[in-house]
Structures are given as structure tokens and as C-alpha cells.
Amino acid sequence: MDQKIISLAAEKTADRLQEFLQSLKDNDLANLLQNQAVKGKAAGALLRAIFKGSPCSEEAGALRRLKIYICGIHLVESGDLQKEVASEIIGLLMLEAHNFPGPLLVELAKEFVGAIEEGSLTTGKSLELLPIILTALVANKENLAYGKGVLSGEECKKQLINTLCSGRWDRQYVIQLTSMFKDVPLTAEEVEFVMEKVLRMFSKLNLQEIPPLVYQLLVLSSKGSRRRALEGIITFFSELDKQHNEEQSGDELLDLVTVPSGELRHVEGTVILHIVFAIKLDSELGRELLKHLKAGQDFSNNICPFSIALLLSVTRIQRYEEQVFDLLKASVVKSFKDLQLLQGSKFLQNLVTQRSCVSTMILEVVKNSVHSWDHVTQGLVEFGFILMDSYGPKKILDGKTIETSSSLSKIPNQHACKLGANILLETFKIHEMIRQEILEQVLNRVVTRASSPISHYLDLLSSIIMYAPLVLQSCSSKVTETFDYLSFLPLQTVQGLLKAVQPLLKVSMSVRDSLILVLRKAMFASQLDARKSAVAGFLLLLKNFKVLGSLSSSQCSQSIGVSQVHVDVHSRYNSVANETFCLEIIDSLRRCLGQQADVRLMLYEGFYDVLRRNSQLANSIMQTLLSQLKQFYEPEPDVLPPLKLEACILTQGDRISLQEPLDYLLCCVQHCLVWYKSRVMPLQQEEEEEEGFYQDLEDMLESVTSRMIKSELEDFELDKSADFSQNSGVGIKNNICASLVMGICEVLIEYNFSISNFSKNKFEEVLSLFMCYKKLSDILNEKAGKGKAKTANKMDSFLSMKFVSDLLTALFRVLLWRYTSIPTSVEDLGKKEKGKSISLLCLEGLQKIFSAVQQFYQPKIHHFLRALDVTDNEGEEAEGSVSHRAAFQIRQFQRCLLNLLSSQEEDFDSKEALLLVTVLSNLSRLLEPSSPQFVQMLSWTLKICKENSWEDASFCKGLMNLLFSLHVLYKSPVTLLRDLSQDIHGHLGDIDQDIEVEKTNHFAMVNLRTAAPTVCLLVLSQAEKVLEEVDWLITKLKGQVSQEILSEEASSQATLPNHPVEKAIIMQLGTLLTFFHELVQTALPSGSCVDILLKDLCKMYTILTALVRYYLQVCQSSGGILKNMEKLVKLSGSHLTPLCYSFISYIQNKSQSLTCTGEKKGKAPAVATAMARVLRETKPIPNLIFAIEQYEKFLIHLSKKSKVNLMQHMKLSTSRDFKIKGNILDVVLREDEDDNEGTASEHEGQNKEPAKKKRKKEMKCLS
């Protein structure tokens, strides 16, 4: 039968073929086709013949064609056919689709949609036909019956797609269906519909199926909805990451059902590659990605580890590189700033949940990049360096680091720089391939940025080398290359660099040898800095190459020791070799003793450290020091002074300079001697013959001490009559001698104290030496006081930290006990003495110690507080928290302050009160804001401010600052500000002198002396902080609303979660409004108070405008405005705006009278000063008026949008209109006539012009 059909098809006309086909049943024909196709015989030819004999012009032919077409689809879908046969049939079906009439095309499409919904597809191969059928349907111009109505082909296609996307998709055909849609002509709306369906299917697929689906989705996105596709992909992986992290940190049993971490990361990596590839081909996709992530920086789903990894991969595309890094930088700094703002405000903490910081996410990306994310690694390294370059410490000027930004923005910048270093360090640990590059870039920056601070790079280098010195042996060539630049680098950089590479020197002989070569060359360089660098390098080597028999590194002070290098040093260098090596270096260093004072000084400063780290070198070092000291020592016991100071000074023509820093030499000798006697000699009793050196040194120091005490200043030629000017040679020489003598006195004081064992004789010697030091110091201060250069004589102290700490340890408890036990009032004798009383000195000492501990020893605070607690028992150690212990100390100082405040007015010492407040401020920072101790401290401070009325501005400022710093961590200080503003208004009076203001007295601390400027400026700065917080919240809300407007699901309910935040904002602004309401009616004195109040009012209106604009957005997304908002607008119209205009008039009138007073006095400087002051005070006025008008402009818009009349309470001001006050005008004109009568006629023309100007000025002032 099949042969007959084929042969009939070969005829020229199809008539006989049609007849034959009509004689057959459709089922027989379908079975015939099926058999032929399964056998793999000429199914294509048979199908072609059947189609030829079934023309669409006849109804029977068209129906037969439809049945056979559907049969063909089922055959292809069955999976029983050979590949070639199936492909041939598909090809034929594709060609024939366009010949179908419209209604049959609809039938075919419905057949497909039904099969997809029922899940009856087997291979999914037939899906290739659906785009062809839908395209043909669109091309069909006739109206078609669809459902109950009649639709065009385009509309039918839309209905079919809607049905298809609303139905169920079998998991295994999702990818094919997505791929199919790329060939279907779709409108923007249909693309979005398909996109949503595909994104909903993500969660139903296996992880391995996601990358190919993402690829198809990105191809589809070229038709539109790019942003939605990216948003969906990012959100999906963000949720998946979150879920994965929760499961990993949760129950271990869950590990059985979750996705392995590696698999998830590999899938994410592949998806990122697909997206980057798509962005390369479609630049619009890249722009949409950046837009999407910029818009949603505040929302957790947008910026997440996955999107950060994606952005870092996109940096490989050159045109996006800069934009992406800028976006990431902005996100990091914003994240740190937000964190800082949140941590400093309890009000914000209650409203906003703290999200995970961007820095944590970036470090997570570093951790995830171990799973073959090579495309992310390069971006990570670049970003790490960008952060370090952008936010590292700023340029150095006169040896000091300049901070260009304010101290508040400094903290986020420091965090950002630290994050950059962490990124690089962690990347270095994980990725072997990139280590060389990171090391190279760090070293390049160390060498090329010598003029900028590079401590952050040196810290990073140190961390890298410390992590794995052995790994770095492979990159050691780069380190040795850097050594060649040592001679040209600043000394500080050289020291930092050598300290950082020190662990590497212990494991790599080649690095060590190349360093020694460079240092030896530098030792004889012409530049002084190069020689100093050589000394620094050699001293570092001496410290770190231990000789056998030296004391263990646990007895050393520096943290970088042998114990931190993960290799056995002695396996490479035995200690005998080390000793030879060290003695060679000491030999080289001896030559430095003939060089400039600066070089010798470095040597003396370094020898003591070397001795402590390498005690076996003591003999060589001490012998060197002894021979050097003998050159300047008078051996005769009767000769005064005992040291040859003349020999220490070098005179070259007119130039006089220090040749030998004898004070530093003596300091080094005493440190080495004391250390050696206490640590080494007890272990070396049998080697008595070596002790000769130490005995000599000891005798010399003893002799110098006794003779220095006997010496008078005349013996040094340094009495009161001596010349100390910096202009003459004699004066310079005397200054050098004086500083040497004072230094030697300090060294001897410390030496005698350390060997005294608290004996009376030694302490008397110490006091005698101190008197010698003090006499000389007084003379120098007196002489410096007469001259201009007072700071020229400031010198470093030689007293070591150990000596100071020993003294302080002895004195500290005395200080604490004495201050807290003996009231100052008892100490009448001390008060009569010149200078400060002992109690006050005790308190100052305590305050400095508390500050130092908090600033530099944060981790040890607990131990510090425990050490203070005398009653502490060993068993209770664990129990007392920092808050408990700090509270105990706070109570003592609170008692002291109360005693002081309850004393008579003449006994009140404001310095002492201020110091006590500073101590309390320091201690209160240690309290946990949630602890009862914190609440007690706050209520106590509040009570003190309310009940005490000392008229001392600095004490008031200190106490108020303490109050606010505590209050913001407990709750918002707006009500406090309102009360204080009422007090200020009460004390200073009203701008309208006829009105008598009722005094409120909420806070006794506010009085006529302290109300302005002290308290006024304080409350204004606090109000500014509250406004900043509110502004931050409004910005956050605006971002959320714009996100909701963008996403399709946004409904009227979408804004409901924001209601608590909106209410809080309105409450804050309402209370602040009453605060400003009081201050703008207050007769504030001219100056900073008025200036800052005007600026803050301007901010207030700007933020009110921002809130109105937010509600404009809300109305757009079909939300309404809160009743509270209407009340706030009403309040601003009745209680603030009219008063602002009155206040402006008050300032202008005041300015006018000020100018007039200046002119009456007739003195040009007085007029100029008055005018400058007027200009400064009236400068913010136009800004304020503009801000008020902007607020009213947007209120009009909001009134129209919300259908609520918000302008009914706003009165348009006449303050800016031109107005003439007749009575004042008459006075002014009369004055002018009087002036003009007495003048000569030739001057008349000259006088008229200024008179006019003056009148104009008067009129301006009157407005």
C-alpha cells in the first residue's frame, strides 16, 4: 500500500492520489505510516505523498492532514524511531506547518499545550515544532474561533502562551521549553510572563540542571526582561546560600539531605561564567546588572556572596571594570558607615534589623573561590589592592600622618583598608597560582610609595610571610630584588620591611646572603640614611639569629621570635655558624662608632635589644661599649665633672654639632649592665674571669653618679649667666651640653633606682640627681621663655618604660587610694602651694592611665580592672564581668564628684570636677548598654544635671557630653533636647522683649552662664545627629518603595511593614520641631549659636521635604499617608515656619543695629568687623528660606496626589516682600538732612550717593 501511495504521488496531478487516500480510513493510514517509520523504511517519502494528497483547500484533506501531522508528532515523541528518521519527519512537519489554515493551527497548538500540561511528552523532540506553529499562527490574518470568542492569530498565540505558562511543566522538559521560547515571536509582556514561569521552576530542578537552564534563560532575555532574569537568578542563589549556611551550622543529621558544598559552588561558578559570557555578547545585560545592584544596595537579596562573585567576574570585561569596582567600594564603605551609625544609636537598633556586613560576604566569596573560581580570583586581588590604596593612611607631612577626613569617617575607612588586607591574605592562603602576583604587588608598593605611609602594606607582607615562610622560598627572587632598593628607602620603611621578611631569612640562606651583601654596601654609602638603614638591618639580624646558650625567646620582649617560624632553624644553620655570623656583624658595626652621631645613636638604641635576645653576645657588646665610654670618662676620682663633654661636640668652622650622643651611650650601658646582672650573672658563677668588664662598668657608673652630685652647674659652664641663644656658636654649644647633662642625669636616676633595692642612701642620690636636672631645666625654660623658639628645647626622656611602670606600679595604688580616700578639701596645705595639689596630680595620673589602657590595651581591660580590685579573691575571678568591675570603680568616683559638688562655692575646683567627669566617661564606656549598671549610671548622670547648678562652662560641657553619650545608647535623646531648649529659652528670654518667658528649670545645670553658647551648641550638635539618623531611615524607606514599585508583585499592602519606621520618623521630627520652636523664639547671642541654629533649621526643612517626597512615592504605589504625617505638617505650619521668619527679622534687625553702632563709632576696623560678622550670620538665611519654599512646593504636590489639603495650615510669609516702615524712614531722612546742611556745595554730589546707598541698606535691613 505504501508503494502505491508513493507511486501515485509521483504522477503529475494529485487527483488519483487524493481519491486513493480518501478510500482509506485515517487510522489505517496512520498505522501504515507508523509501521514504515519504525522499520526505518521510506517514511519521509510516504509522509510527503500523504501531505501532497491532502490539500488544505478541501475539508477532508485538511482534516486528514491534521491527523497525520498529529500522528507524526506522536511518532517523533515516542522515541521508537531511528535518529535519522525522526529528524526527517521533523523537517517535513516544519515545512508543512505554514500550509495549515488558522483553525487547524490552533488545534495543533492546543494539542502541544495539552501534552505539556499532562506531562505526556517522552523525548520532548517534537517541541521544535511549536515555535513554527505559533509563528504561522501569528502570520495568519484571519479571525479565529478560540474558546467562546473570536480572536486574531496574535491574540490566539497570547492566550496559548498564557495557558502554557499557567499550567504544570514536567521537570525534565523545563530546559527544552525555555529553549523553545527563544524561537517564538514574543511581546515584552509575554517575555515577562515566560520569564516568571521559568524562574518559578528553578526551585523544582536538580542543582546540576540549573546552569543549562540559566544559559537558555539568558538567551531568552535578549528579547526583553533582562533585569528580571538577573534578579531572579541572584535571588535564587542568595536564598540557596542562606539555606545552605543554616543547614551547615545547624543539625548534623541534615547533612544527609543537603547539597554538598563543593557541588553548590561548582554550579554557582558555572552560572557566573554563563552570565559573564552573555554580558560580553549583550552589553545591555551588563548595564541592567549594574543598575539592579546599585538600586538595591540596602537589600540583602541584591548584594550577597553570589552577586559579589558575579560582579568580580564581570571586572574581566574592560568596559565594566571601573564601574564595578566603584560600586563595590561604595557598598563596602556604606556598609561600614551604616554599621557605625547603628552601633551608636539605640533608636536605630530598635527599628532596623542588623544585616550581615558586606565585608563578611566578600570574605565568604574568598572562601568559596577555592572551588575553581579562577574567574573571580583576579577580581578579588584587584579589589583588595583598590581598598588598601584608597582607604589606607593618608600622606605624611613633617613626619605625621594627615587625616583628611573627620574622625568619624576615619573608622569606616580603616575598616575598609583592613578588609582589603584580609581579602589579599586569605586569597594568598587559598590560591597558589596567584601568590607570586600578590607578593610582587605588595613589594612594589613598599618600594615605590616611600613618601606615603605604607604601614598597612608592611603589616600585610608580615602576615603573608608569617603564614608560610617555606612557601615563599619559591618567590624569594622578588624579595632579594627589593633589597637592592634599601639604600634609597626611608629608615622607617627599611625597618618595617626587614622585620616583615625576618622569618624568611631563617629558612632561606640565599635571601639572607643577598641581604648581608646589600647592607655591607650601604654601610659605606655616602648618604646618611643608607648607613642608618644598614645599622638597622644588622641589628635586626643580630636579634634574630640566636647563638647556642642564649636565654629562651620567652624572656624576650618582641613578639616575632623563632617559635613562630614553622621550621627548625637549626637544621639549616647550626648555632656555631650563627655565632661566627653574629660576631662578624658586630665587627662591622664597631666601624660605625666613628661615624655621625645619628648612626652611633641608632647603634646604642639597638644594642640593648640585641643583648636581651642573644645573651651570648654580651661579652662582645659590653666590651665595645666599655671601650667607647672610656674615651669620654675622666678616670681621676677627684676631677669634676666626671665626663668630657667637650669631646662630644664637633666644631667645623662656624658649624657646631653633636659628635657623640654620650647620654644615649650611657643609657645603653646602664640598661645592658642592669639586665646582665639580674638575668645572666646568676647563671654564670664559675666564669669569674669574665666579670672584669662588668665590674669596670659598674665602678665607672658609681663614680660618675657621686661626682655628678658633687658637680655644680658652673663646672659644666652652664650656670644662669651662660648664653643659650640659638643664634651664636656658644649658645648652640651650651644647648647641646645642657641636653647631654640632663640626659645623663635621667640615666643615672634610673640606674640608681634600679640597683637601690629601696635603700635610703640611693634614694637620696636619686633626689640629688633630680635637683641637678631640675635646675638646668628651669634655666633652659627661663631662657626659652625670653626667646621666641620655646619648643626648641623639648627633648625625649631617657627614662625607660620599665622604670616608669615600676614607679607607677608603686604609685598607682597610692594614687587611687589617696584620691578616693582623702577629700581635696582636707588638703589645705597643697592648695597654698604653687601649682596643682597632690590630689589633683593623683587624679590626673589616674585619668591618663584609664585613657591609655582603653586606647592601647583594649583586650587587657578585664585584667586591668581585676588588678584594681584589692578585695578580689582568686575564686571569684571568673564571675565578675567587665561591667561589674567598671561599675565598682565608677561608684568610687561618683562619691568623689558628689563630695565636690556638695562643697562650698569657693572650694569648688572646676579642673578637678572636669577630670572626674572625664574619668567617669572613660569608665562608662566599659559598661554594656543592656546592663543594669549602665542604666544606673545614666539615671545618676541625669540626676546630677537636673539638681546641680554650678556656673562653670567647661564642667557643664563635660557633664552634658557624658549624659548624651550614655543616653543615645539607651534611647533617642529628643525629649531631653526639648526640655533643654525650654530651659535655654527661659534663661535667655524671648526675641520679642515684651514677652516674659516662664522658666521651666528641667535642668539646673542650664543657667544664665551656661545656657549659651555652651548648652545651646551641645543640644544643636545632638539635634544634628538625630536629623542624620532620620535622614538615613528615610533614604532606606525610599529605596524599599522604589524596589516595590519595580517588582511586579507590589501591592497596596507592600508598604505596611514600613509603618512602625514611618511612625518613629514622624515622632522624632515632631519632637525636634518643638525643640526648634523653642530655640527660634530665644534671644540667642550673636555668633556661633545663631549660625548653627540657622544651618540646622535648613537641615530640618530639607529632611521634612525628603519625607514629603517619600510619601509622594508611596502614593504612586497606591499607598496613603499616615494621620501622624498630617499632624506633623500642621505643626510645622503653625509652630515653626512663621517663627523662622520672625527669627530671620530678629537677626537682620540685630545685624543692622550692629552695623549702625560700628558706623557711629566711626572707626574703620570696627565697621569692617561688624560688617564681616553680619555677613557671616546672615549667610545661611537665603538657604533656609529656599529650604522652606522647597518644602511647601512638594507639600502642594503631595496635597494633589493624596487628595488631602496639607496646605491649609501654611501661611505664605511676607517676610521677603519689600516693605517701608514710615516712622523709621522719617528718622533716617531727617538724619540725612542734618548731615547735608553743614557741607560745602562742591561736596554735595559726592554726599548724595552714599546717602542713597545707606537708605537702601536701611530698608533692606528693615524687611
mmCIF file of C-alpha atoms in Angstrom, residues 385 388-390 395 441 443-454 456-457 489-490 493:
data_model
loop_
_atom_site.group_PDB
_atom_site.id
_atom_site.type_symbol
_atom_site.label_atom_id
_atom_site.label_comp_id
_atom_site.label_asym_id
_atom_site.label_seq_id
_atom_site.Cartn_x
_atom_site.Cartn_y
_atom_site.Cartn_z
ATOM 1 C CA PHE A 385 44.544 46.382 46.479
ATOM 2 C CA MET A 388 44.121 49.301 50.544
ATOM 3 C CA ASP A 389 45.181 52.035 48.115
ATOM 4 C CA SER A 390 42.011 54.096 48.545
ATOM 5 C CA LYS A 395 50.071 61.399 53.077
ATOM 6 C CA GLN A 441 52.348 43.928 44.066
ATOM 7 C CA LEU A 443 56.628 44.732 47.447
ATOM 8 C CA ASN A 444 56.208 47.148 44.515
ATOM 9 C CA ARG A 445 54.045 49.388 46.664
ATOM 10 C CA VAL A 446 56.519 49.235 49.562
ATOM 11 C CA VAL A 447 59.323 50.369 47.256
ATOM 12 C CA THR A 448 57.516 52.905 45.055
ATOM 13 C CA ARG A 449 55.377 54.642 47.684
ATOM 14 C CA ALA A 450 58.142 55.559 50.066
ATOM 15 C CA SER A 451 56.787 59.100 50.529
ATOM 16 C CA SER A 452 53.337 57.850 51.655
ATOM 17 C CA PRO A 453 52.563 55.841 54.785
ATOM 18 C CA ILE A 454 52.860 52.144 53.907
ATOM 19 C CA HIS A 456 49.330 48.695 56.102
ATOM 20 C CA TYR A 457 51.326 47.063 53.268
ATOM 21 C CA LEU A 489 64.131 53.931 51.133
ATOM 22 C CA PRO A 490 63.297 55.895 54.308
ATOM 23 C CA THR A 493 60.282 51.631 55.693
#
